[in-house]
mmCIF file of C-alpha atoms in Angstrom:
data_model
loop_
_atom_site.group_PDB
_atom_site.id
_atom_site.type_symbol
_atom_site.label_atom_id
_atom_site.label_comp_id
_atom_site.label_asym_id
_atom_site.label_seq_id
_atom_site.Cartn_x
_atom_site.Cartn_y
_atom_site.Cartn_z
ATOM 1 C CA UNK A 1 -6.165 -24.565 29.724
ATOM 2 C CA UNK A 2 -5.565 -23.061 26.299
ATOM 3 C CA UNK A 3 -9.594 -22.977 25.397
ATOM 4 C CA UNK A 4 -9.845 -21.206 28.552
ATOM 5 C CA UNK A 5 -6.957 -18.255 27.492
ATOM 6 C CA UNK A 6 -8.851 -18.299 24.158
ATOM 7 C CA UNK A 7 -11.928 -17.842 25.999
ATOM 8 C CA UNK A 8 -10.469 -15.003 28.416
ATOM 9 C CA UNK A 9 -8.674 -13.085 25.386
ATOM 10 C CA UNK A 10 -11.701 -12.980 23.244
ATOM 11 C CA UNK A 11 -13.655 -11.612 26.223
ATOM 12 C CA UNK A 12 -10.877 -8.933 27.355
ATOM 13 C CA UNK A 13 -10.996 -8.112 23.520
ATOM 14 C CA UNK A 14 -15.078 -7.435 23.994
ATOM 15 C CA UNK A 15 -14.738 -5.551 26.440
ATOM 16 C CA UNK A 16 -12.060 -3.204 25.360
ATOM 17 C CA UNK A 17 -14.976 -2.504 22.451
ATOM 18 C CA UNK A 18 -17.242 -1.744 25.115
ATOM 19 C CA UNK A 19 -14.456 0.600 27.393
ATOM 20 C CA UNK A 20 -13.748 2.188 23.803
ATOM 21 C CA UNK A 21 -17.298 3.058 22.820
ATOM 22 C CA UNK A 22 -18.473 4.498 26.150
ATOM 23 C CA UNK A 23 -15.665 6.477 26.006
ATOM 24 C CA UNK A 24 -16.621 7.811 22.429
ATOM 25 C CA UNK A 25 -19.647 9.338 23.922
ATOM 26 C CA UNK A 26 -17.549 11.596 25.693
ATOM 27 C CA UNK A 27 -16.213 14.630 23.990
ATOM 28 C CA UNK A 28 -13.780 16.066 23.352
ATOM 29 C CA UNK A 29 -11.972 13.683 21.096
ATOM 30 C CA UNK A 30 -8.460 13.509 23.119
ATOM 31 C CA UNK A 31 -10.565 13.259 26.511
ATOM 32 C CA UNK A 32 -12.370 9.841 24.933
ATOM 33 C CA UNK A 33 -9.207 8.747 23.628
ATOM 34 C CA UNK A 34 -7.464 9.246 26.911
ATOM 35 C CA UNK A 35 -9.809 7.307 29.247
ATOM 36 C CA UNK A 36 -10.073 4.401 26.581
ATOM 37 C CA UNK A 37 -6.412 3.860 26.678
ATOM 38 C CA UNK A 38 -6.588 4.136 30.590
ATOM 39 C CA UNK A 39 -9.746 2.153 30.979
ATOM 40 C CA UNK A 40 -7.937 -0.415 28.679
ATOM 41 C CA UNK A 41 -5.335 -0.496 31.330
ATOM 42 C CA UNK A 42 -7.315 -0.983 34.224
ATOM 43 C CA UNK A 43 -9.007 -4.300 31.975
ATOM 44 C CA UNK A 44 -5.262 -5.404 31.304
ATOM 45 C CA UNK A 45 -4.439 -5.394 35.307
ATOM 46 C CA UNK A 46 -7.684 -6.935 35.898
ATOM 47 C CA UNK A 47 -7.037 -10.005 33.854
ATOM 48 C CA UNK A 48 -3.203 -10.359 34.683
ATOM 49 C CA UNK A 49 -4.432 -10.410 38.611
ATOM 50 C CA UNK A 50 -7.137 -13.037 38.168
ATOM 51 C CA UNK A 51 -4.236 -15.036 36.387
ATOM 52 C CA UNK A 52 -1.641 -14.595 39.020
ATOM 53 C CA UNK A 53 0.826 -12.996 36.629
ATOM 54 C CA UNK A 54 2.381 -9.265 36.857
ATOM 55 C CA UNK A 55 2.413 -6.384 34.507
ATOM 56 C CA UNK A 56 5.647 -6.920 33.603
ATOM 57 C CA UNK A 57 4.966 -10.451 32.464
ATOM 58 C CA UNK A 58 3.375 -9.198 29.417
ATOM 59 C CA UNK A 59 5.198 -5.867 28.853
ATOM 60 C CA UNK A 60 3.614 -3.142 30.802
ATOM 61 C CA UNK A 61 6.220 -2.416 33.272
ATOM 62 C CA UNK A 62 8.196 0.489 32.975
ATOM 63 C CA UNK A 63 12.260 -0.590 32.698
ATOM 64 C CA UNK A 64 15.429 0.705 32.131
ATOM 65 C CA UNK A 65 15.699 0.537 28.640
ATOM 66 C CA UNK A 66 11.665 1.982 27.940
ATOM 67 C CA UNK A 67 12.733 5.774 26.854
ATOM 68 C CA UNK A 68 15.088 4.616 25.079
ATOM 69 C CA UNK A 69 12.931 2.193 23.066
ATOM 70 C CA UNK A 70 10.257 4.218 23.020
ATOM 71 C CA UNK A 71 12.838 7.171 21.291
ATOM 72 C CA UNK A 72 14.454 4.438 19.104
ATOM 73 C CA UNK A 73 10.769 4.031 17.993
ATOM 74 C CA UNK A 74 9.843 7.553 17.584
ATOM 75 C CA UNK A 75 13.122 8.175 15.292
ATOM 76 C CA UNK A 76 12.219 4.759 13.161
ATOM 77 C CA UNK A 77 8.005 6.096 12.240
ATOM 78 C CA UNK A 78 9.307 9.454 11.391
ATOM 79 C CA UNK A 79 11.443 7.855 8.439
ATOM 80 C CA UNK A 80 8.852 5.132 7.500
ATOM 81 C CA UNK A 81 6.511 7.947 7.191
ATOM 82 C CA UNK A 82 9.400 10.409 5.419
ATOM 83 C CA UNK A 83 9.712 7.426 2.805
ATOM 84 C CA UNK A 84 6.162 7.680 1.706
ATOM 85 C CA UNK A 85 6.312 11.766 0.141
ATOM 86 C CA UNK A 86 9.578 10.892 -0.528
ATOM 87 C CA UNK A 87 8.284 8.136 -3.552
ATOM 88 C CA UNK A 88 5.893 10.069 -4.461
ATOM 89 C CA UNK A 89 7.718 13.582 -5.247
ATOM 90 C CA UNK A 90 10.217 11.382 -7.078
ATOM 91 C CA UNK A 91 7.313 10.470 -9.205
ATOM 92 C CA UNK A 92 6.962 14.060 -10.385
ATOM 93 C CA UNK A 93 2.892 13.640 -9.901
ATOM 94 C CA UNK A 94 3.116 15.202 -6.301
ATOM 95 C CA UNK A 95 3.657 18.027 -4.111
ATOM 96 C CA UNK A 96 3.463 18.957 -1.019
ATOM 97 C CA UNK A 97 2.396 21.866 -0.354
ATOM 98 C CA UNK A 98 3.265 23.886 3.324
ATOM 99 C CA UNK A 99 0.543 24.974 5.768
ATOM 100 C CA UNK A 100 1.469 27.230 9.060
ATOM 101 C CA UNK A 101 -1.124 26.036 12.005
ATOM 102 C CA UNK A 102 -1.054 27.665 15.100
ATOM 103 C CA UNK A 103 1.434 25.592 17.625
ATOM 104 C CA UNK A 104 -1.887 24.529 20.094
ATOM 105 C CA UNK A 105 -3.569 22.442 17.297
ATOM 106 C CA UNK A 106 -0.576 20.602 16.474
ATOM 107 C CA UNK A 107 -0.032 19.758 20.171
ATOM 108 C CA UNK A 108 -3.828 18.759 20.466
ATOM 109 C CA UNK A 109 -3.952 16.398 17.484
ATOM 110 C CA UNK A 110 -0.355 14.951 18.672
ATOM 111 C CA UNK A 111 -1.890 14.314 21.876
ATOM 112 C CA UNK A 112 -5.072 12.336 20.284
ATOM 113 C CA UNK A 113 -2.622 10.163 18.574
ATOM 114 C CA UNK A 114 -0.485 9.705 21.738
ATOM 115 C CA UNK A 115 -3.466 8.154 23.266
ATOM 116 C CA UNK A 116 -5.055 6.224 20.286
ATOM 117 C CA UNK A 117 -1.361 4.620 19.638
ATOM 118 C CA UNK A 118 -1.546 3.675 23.602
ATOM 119 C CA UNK A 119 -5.400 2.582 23.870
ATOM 120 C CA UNK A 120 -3.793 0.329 20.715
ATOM 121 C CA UNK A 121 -1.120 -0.739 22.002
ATOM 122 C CA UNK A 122 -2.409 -1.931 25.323
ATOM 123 C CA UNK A 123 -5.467 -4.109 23.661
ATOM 124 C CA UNK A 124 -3.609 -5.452 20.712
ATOM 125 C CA UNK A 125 0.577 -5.809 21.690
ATOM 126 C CA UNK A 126 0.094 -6.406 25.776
ATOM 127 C CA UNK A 127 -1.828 -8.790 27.511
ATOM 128 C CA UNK A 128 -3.820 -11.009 24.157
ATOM 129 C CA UNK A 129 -0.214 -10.720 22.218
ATOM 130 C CA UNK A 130 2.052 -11.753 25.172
ATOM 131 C CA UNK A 131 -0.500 -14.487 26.288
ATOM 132 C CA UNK A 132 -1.350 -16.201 22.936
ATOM 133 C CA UNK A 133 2.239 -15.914 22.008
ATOM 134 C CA UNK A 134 3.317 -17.882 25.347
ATOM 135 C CA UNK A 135 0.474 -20.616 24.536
ATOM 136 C CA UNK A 136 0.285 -20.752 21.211
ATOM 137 C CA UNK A 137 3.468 -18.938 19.817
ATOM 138 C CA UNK A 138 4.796 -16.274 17.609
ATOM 139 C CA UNK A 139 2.712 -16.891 14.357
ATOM 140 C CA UNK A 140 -0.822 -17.895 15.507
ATOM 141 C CA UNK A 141 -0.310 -14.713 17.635
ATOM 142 C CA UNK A 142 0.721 -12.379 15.044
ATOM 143 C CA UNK A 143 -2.119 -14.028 13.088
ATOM 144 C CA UNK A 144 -5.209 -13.631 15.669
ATOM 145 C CA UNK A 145 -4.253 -10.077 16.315
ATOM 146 C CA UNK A 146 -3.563 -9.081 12.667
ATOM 147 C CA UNK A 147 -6.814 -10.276 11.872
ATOM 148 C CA UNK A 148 -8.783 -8.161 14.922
ATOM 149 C CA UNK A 149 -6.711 -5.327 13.872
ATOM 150 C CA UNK A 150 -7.320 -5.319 10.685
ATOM 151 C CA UNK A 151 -10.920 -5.830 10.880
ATOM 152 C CA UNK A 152 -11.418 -2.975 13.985
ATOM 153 C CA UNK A 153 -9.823 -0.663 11.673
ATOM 154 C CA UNK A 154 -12.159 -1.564 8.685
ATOM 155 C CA UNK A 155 -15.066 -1.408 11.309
ATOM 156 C CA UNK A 156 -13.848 2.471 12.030
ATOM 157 C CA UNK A 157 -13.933 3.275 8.844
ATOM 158 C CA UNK A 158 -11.458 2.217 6.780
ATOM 159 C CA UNK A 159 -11.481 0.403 2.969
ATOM 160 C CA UNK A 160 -10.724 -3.026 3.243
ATOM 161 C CA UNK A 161 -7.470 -2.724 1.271
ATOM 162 C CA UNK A 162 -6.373 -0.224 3.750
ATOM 163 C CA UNK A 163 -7.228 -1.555 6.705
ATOM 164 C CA UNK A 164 -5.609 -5.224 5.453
ATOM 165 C CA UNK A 165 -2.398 -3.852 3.782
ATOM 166 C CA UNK A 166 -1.977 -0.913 5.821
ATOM 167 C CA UNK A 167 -3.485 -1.484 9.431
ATOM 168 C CA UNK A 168 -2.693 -4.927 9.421
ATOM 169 C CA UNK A 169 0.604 -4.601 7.913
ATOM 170 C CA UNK A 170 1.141 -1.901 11.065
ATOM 171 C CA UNK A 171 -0.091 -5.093 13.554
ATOM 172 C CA UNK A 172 2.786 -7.390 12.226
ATOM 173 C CA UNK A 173 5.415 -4.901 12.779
ATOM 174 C CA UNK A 174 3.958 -3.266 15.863
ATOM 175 C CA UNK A 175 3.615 -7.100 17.028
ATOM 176 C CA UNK A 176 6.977 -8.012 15.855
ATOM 177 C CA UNK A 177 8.714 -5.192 17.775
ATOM 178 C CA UNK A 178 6.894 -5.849 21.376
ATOM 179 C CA UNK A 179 7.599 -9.493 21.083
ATOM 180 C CA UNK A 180 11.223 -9.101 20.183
ATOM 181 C CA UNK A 181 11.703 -5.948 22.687
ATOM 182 C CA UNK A 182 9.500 -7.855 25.597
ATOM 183 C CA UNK A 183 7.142 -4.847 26.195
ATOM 184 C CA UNK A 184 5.015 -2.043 24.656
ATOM 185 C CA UNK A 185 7.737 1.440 24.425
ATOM 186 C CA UNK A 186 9.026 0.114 21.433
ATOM 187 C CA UNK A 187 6.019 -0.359 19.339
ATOM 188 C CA UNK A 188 4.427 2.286 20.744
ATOM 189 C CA UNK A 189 6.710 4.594 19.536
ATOM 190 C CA UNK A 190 6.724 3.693 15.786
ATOM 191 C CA UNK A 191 2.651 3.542 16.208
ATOM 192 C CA UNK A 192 2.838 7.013 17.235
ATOM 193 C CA UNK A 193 5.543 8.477 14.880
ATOM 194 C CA UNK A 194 4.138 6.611 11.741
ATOM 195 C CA UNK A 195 -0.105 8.374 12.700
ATOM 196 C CA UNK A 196 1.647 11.321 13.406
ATOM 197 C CA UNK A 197 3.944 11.794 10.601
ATOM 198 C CA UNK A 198 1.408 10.756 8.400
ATOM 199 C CA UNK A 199 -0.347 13.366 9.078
ATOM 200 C CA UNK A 200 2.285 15.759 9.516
ATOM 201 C CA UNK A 201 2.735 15.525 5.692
ATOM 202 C CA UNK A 202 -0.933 15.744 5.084
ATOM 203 C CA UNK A 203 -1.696 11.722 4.234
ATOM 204 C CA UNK A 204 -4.598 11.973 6.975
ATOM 205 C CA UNK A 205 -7.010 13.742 5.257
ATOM 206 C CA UNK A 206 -6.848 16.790 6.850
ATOM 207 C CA UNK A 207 -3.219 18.820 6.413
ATOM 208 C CA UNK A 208 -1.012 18.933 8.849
ATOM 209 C CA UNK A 209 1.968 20.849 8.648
ATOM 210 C CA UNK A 210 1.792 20.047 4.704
ATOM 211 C CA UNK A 211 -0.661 19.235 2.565
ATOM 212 C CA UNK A 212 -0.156 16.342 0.355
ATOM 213 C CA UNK A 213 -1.310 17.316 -3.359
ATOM 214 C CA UNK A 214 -2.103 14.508 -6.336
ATOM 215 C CA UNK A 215 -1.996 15.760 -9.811
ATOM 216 C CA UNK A 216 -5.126 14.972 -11.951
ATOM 217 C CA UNK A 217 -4.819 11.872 -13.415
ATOM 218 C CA UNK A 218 -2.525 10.390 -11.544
ATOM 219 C CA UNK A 219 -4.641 8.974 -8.011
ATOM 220 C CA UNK A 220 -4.174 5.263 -8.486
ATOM 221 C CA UNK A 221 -0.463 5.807 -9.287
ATOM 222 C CA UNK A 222 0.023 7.833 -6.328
ATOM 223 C CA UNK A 223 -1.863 5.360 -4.055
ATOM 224 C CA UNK A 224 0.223 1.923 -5.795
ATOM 225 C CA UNK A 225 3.744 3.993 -4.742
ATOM 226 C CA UNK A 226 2.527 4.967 -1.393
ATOM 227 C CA UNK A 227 1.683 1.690 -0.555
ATOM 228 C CA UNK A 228 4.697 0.561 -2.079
ATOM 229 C CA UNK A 229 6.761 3.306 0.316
ATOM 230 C CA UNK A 230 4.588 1.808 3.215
ATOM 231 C CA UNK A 231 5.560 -2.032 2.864
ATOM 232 C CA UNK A 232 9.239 -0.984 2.396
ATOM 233 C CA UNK A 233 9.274 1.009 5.168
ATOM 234 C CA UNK A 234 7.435 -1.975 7.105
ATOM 235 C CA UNK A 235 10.298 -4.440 5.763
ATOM 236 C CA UNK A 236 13.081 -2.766 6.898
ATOM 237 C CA UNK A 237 12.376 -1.705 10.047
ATOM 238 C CA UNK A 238 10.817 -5.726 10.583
ATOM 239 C CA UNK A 239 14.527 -6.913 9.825
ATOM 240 C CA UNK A 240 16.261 -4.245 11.800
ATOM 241 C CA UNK A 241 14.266 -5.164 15.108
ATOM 242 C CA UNK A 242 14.493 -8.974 14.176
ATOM 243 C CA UNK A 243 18.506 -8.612 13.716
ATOM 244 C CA UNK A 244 18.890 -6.261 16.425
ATOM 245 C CA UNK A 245 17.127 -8.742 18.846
ATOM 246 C CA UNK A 246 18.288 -11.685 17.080
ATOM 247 C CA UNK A 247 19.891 -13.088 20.232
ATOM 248 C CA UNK A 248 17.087 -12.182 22.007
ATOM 249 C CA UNK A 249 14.354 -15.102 23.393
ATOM 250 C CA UNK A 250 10.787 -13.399 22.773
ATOM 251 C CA UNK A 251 9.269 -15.952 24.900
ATOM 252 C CA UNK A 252 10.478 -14.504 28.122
ATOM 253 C CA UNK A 253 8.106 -15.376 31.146
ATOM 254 C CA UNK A 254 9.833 -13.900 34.063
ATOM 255 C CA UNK A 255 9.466 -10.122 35.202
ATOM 256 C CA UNK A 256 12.540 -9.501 35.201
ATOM 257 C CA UNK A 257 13.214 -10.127 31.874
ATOM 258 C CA UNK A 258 9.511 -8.944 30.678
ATOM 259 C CA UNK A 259 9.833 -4.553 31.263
ATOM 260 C CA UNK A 260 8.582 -2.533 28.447
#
């Protein structure tokens, strides 16, 4: 029984690679986004059905309490991602500096990381989390997906430190917060807030509604305090969830109990 869920969650894994890179042929970027996270949806029902069990076994029902989460979430990236500018301007070797874009490209790259954090969310905190958790439990869970996480994200294009430290850093959390919460609003909103107010203040690359300026000299002291901001952030908002849900049993199996 459990080499068979390994079996099935390393297959709906390979084929959420194959959903996401037919939809990367498409353009543009929010419309390949979009039907990844939707295709990846379709795959999650598709497995739940051929195991008898509902969406809201594994989180992706909508409940009561999901806007709620999912604004509780919101509120928490914003200030992990505030805490990262706010290190490095007390290091004196950093700016920010402010940019004015036009409202329609801040709505468009918004939307691209509504649906990344979803397409996300669904392949790596619903249906393999929820399953190997109820198998295997929390750790060997957290682990598996960390791991895939952290290596899709290197495979995309990030450095290995980033995509271990950061990314995979982002998985426990993420991870930590569905399990605890029993579905996907409340991760999904700290995904989102933490991509987007990254690159709100200009630590994407491109400059969002700042742009995030290193003196000379002074790049590897600015990267060791933003990843320093980053796994502060990470640890309190990990014991926040954990004591706010302390009473809670993660290993819920009925619907009822399972709503996102």
């Amino acid at each position: 029984m459990k080499k068979n869920l390994v079996l099935r969650i390393g297959l709906f894994y390979l084929l959420t690679l194959v959903i996401f890179a037919l939809a990367n042929v498409l353009k543009p970027l929010l419309l390949s986004m979009t039907l990844a996270a939707l295709g990846t949806y379709v795959l999650s029902l598709f497995f739940l059905r051929r195991e008898g069990l509902s969406p809201a076994s594994v989180g992706l029902a909508f409940g009561q309490h999901s806007v709620v989460r999912f604004c509780c979430g919101l509120t928490g990236g914003l200030l992990m991602a505030g805490l990262q500018p706010v290190f490095l301007l007390a290091s004196g070797q950093f700016h920010l500096e402010r940019v004015h874009p036009s409202a329609g490209p801040v709505i468009l790259q918004l939307s691209v990381y509504l649906a990344a954090a979803c397409r996300e969310e669904l392949v790596f905190r619903g249906y393999s989390l929820r399953r190997l958790d109820q198998q295997y439990g929390l750790w060997i869970a957290q682990a598996v997906l960390f791991v895939l996480f952290a290596l899709e994200h290197k495979i995309t294009g990030m450095s290995w430190l980033t995509a271990f430290v950061g990314a995979g850093s982002g998985a426990l959390l993420f991870g930590l917060a569905s399990l605890k919460s029993r579905g996907l609003a409340l991760p999904l909103g700290l995904h989102l807030a933490w991509n987007a107010g990254q690159w709100l203040f200009g630590f994407k690359g491109t400059p969002g509604l700042w742009r995030a300026v290193v003196e000379p000299g002074y790049a590897e002291q600015a990267e060791f305090l933003g990843y320093a901001a980053y796994g502060v952030a990470v640890g309190i908002a990990a014991i926040i969830i954990y004591f706010y849900y302390r009473h809670e049993n993660h290993r819920a199996h009925t619907p009822a109990e399972s709503q996102a």
